[in-house]
Amino acid sequence: MAESFLSIIADTLLKNIISPSIKQTISLLNASDLKRLEETMTYIKAVLLDAEKLQQHNQTLRLSLTKLRGVFYDAEDVLDEFRCDALRKELKTVRFSSISIPFAYSLRMGHKIKKINERLETIATDFKRFNLGENVQILQNRPYVVQSHRDTHSLMTSKVLGRDQDKENIIDLLVQPRGVETMTVIPIVGIGGLGKTTLAQLVYNDERVSRSFPLKLWVCVSEFFDVARLLCEIIFNINHERSDGLPVNALLTLLQSLIKGKRFLLILDDVWNEDRVKWDELKAILMKLDYLHQSKIIVTTRSLAVASIMGTQSPFELEALSHEDSLSLLLKWAFNQGDEERYPNLFPIADEIVKKCKGVPLAVRTMGSLLYGKTRQRDWELIRDNHIWKLDQEETGILAALKLSYNHFPHHLKRCLAYLSLFPKDTLYDTDYVIQSWLANGFLPSPVQEDDVCCEDIGLQYFKDLRSKGFVQDVDDKVTFYKFKIHDLIHDLALSVSQEECLTIYQQTISASENVRHLAFAEHYPMRILQPFLKKLKGVRTLVNLTPWGQFREVEKTFLSACISYFKYLRLIELENCTLKALPKSICTLKHLKCLVLSSFHNLRRVPKSIHKLQSLLTLRLFNLPRFQVSDNLRRLINLRFLEISGDDMQLREVRPGNWSSLRFLYFYKCTTLKCLFEGMENLTSLKDLIFEYCYELESLSRSLKFLVKLEDIFIISCPKINLLMEPQGIEDQNLHLGLKNFIIRDAPSLRDLPRLLLEASASHLEFIEIRGCPELEALPNWFQNLISLQRLEIIDCPKLSRLFDGVEHLTSLKQLKIQQCPTMNDKYRPQTGADWSKISHIQEVHIEEQKIIKSS
């Protein structure tokens, strides 16, 4: 939906317009046009919140907002064109001044600015006719939120399926005694519609709970977390009298008199507040009540952040319903009792519909309600074959429940989530690549060269925010990045809010709005079909070719050439599993391109010689290209931040000063002729991650790595000839301080030594070491005892290792130790053979083969 992203785009545009670099460049063309643009944008930004609220009831205003989005994107493209041209001139060391701007360029760009101004002023005039701005909501530094007016209660209205065990688990937590003289807060966490409130109602109404807690209190907190209001609601639960308007001290005194001498259970349902200060204020008041340490509080929330702030123990993360319970629930809502037996032909379809709901009770109930009264097989098939977001239009349905969470997002998260809908359901996402995609499309702040928080770290925080709000699942921590999925229903939500922004073409449905900015093809089409379709889409920024792993697709060179011709503002191209032998040379004309992904091209030999013209390129993934020639001209892409290289012909031998000085991530994958690192590695002054995988000829690392003070991660995987013996440390290395945090080496049959120079110089930073599949490694060096920051050590499949290093007891930061497939060490360190881990008090968790020893802290 257009209104979801407009505020953040407006904010970004305005910042760019008034930024010194852009302002100086544009002002050289026409200062008055720049001033008009700034004034119009300032007005539009001020009234956007009003417009977004009122458009729900005004189609004309809704159309104006749709037009505004198109103008905003065109304005972004024009400003980015200035940035690209300024960068190009900077690289030529020619000052971008009035005398260096060709007249034709000045005329053309000035005309574009004027056209943007005219379109914006037309929309601004429309807005003024609606009297926008008279009631502008002042919400600085917080997102506009549609209030839900949701009010929950403690009464059970129908029989609940599939939550008996969850109920028992919560009741066990409630009735078990606690020795700690403080309050107990149990958070129940899950996405909207999963049944958190229903579970709380089940617990609240259980007889055992009523016997344990003479006083039971239920408060629906919702979005408005105000201490006085909540105290009034708690008091009303007890005496059924309103106490609104009393000061907090008076409310506390009244509450103390009402609760005196009673154990109580307090349910705080539907909590959204992530402000710790507000919770601490309420907590301080509750701590003054009698019997608090014997009383219990249950909090239901969609947010792990809320659970972390309020909970006194790990959150109870509510799981999905089983398939059987979901099917029973669907039939309960779709039929009157017993009627389902008359329609056995509908059962297989019901089974498939339930699979779409992924165990979310509200989704099942929503689908059941849509099916109620329908007994024709075709009606059921239509619901089975449609996206939920196209079916569910009810304010009490699953989409509305999820949309409520979405409305609480800050605007930057809305764009990031919507973008993920471009990929199929059940996609296994990788945070590294997702963040690079967000960066390419301008969803993250522009890269900075200072030591401030960089854009990739901000992107990772965005991911963690989505996770804390329950919008990602199946998260797998890979040390430096995460693999994750999004729930199918979250995917449906993302589709519903981005249906005109993101488009994936499946089967034979080739149609699209001209507003599409992110385009993916899941099927192959001949150019005669695609040509008129592509011509319509002038503003596409993302082009993705979706091919299942292991399958190869014939992507016509004419198709790619046509896309390059029509989509002048492409920021990202991702092509995987293609049979192309060469890229069109025209790809090097895409001056806005920031991310190029070429993966699993088994016939691709090289990129065009003029690849260096892509000076906006931040991400280049040349992944799994077995016949690829890594040419020397890649080093001229001086703004790269993320680089993957593969191939059988490594012609790149040297990195010179100024080349790749912004590079943070360097990954060598199946570089089959790579024996050692480039000359000049010390020039990669921003490098953070260095990874080698399946580099069969790699023999050693370079001592020049000691100059990379920002290097945090080294991974070496399946490099059979690698040995990490480095020259002895010289006098100049005695005061060397590096920042390495993670070191992993796996499947290295030639390894006999570990890189002391790099690891010991990182002693105050190194947190994780994994050594796996190193059959010739005979001993861990005693200098390991100097790694004072080490928190995790994993030693796996190293059969010649017989013991740990001396002084392991000195590593007071070490919390986890894993030893597996090391026969002699396993026998030596098992508790059954006399190993006493209690003497090393700081180690909390020890794994010996499959035996896990957890020590009490």
mmCIF file of C-alpha atoms in Angstrom, residues 67 111 156 170 215 221 306 356 362 442 534 642 752 795 798:
data_model
loop_
_atom_site.group_PDB
_atom_site.id
_atom_site.type_symbol
_atom_site.label_atom_id
_atom_site.label_comp_id
_atom_site.label_asym_id
_atom_site.label_seq_id
_atom_site.Cartn_x
_atom_site.Cartn_y
_atom_site.Cartn_z
ATOM 1 C CA LYS A 67 0.725 9.415 -7.527
ATOM 2 C CA HIS A 111 14.570 20.057 -16.809
ATOM 3 C CA MET A 156 -13.976 -18.087 27.848
ATOM 4 C CA ILE A 170 1.939 -22.309 32.542
ATOM 5 C CA LEU A 215 -7.538 -12.611 43.967
ATOM 6 C CA VAL A 221 -2.950 -3.066 28.412
ATOM 7 C CA VAL A 306 8.720 -6.626 25.844
ATOM 8 C CA LYS A 356 -1.625 -22.740 4.536
ATOM 9 C CA LEU A 362 -6.911 -17.106 14.131
ATOM 10 C CA GLY A 442 18.264 2.638 -0.120
ATOM 11 C CA LEU A 534 8.937 -4.913 -19.899
ATOM 12 C CA PHE A 642 31.018 -6.947 -0.132
ATOM 13 C CA ARG A 752 49.733 -28.748 12.084
ATOM 14 C CA ILE A 795 37.385 -28.992 19.152
ATOM 15 C CA CYS A 798 40.959 -33.992 15.794
#
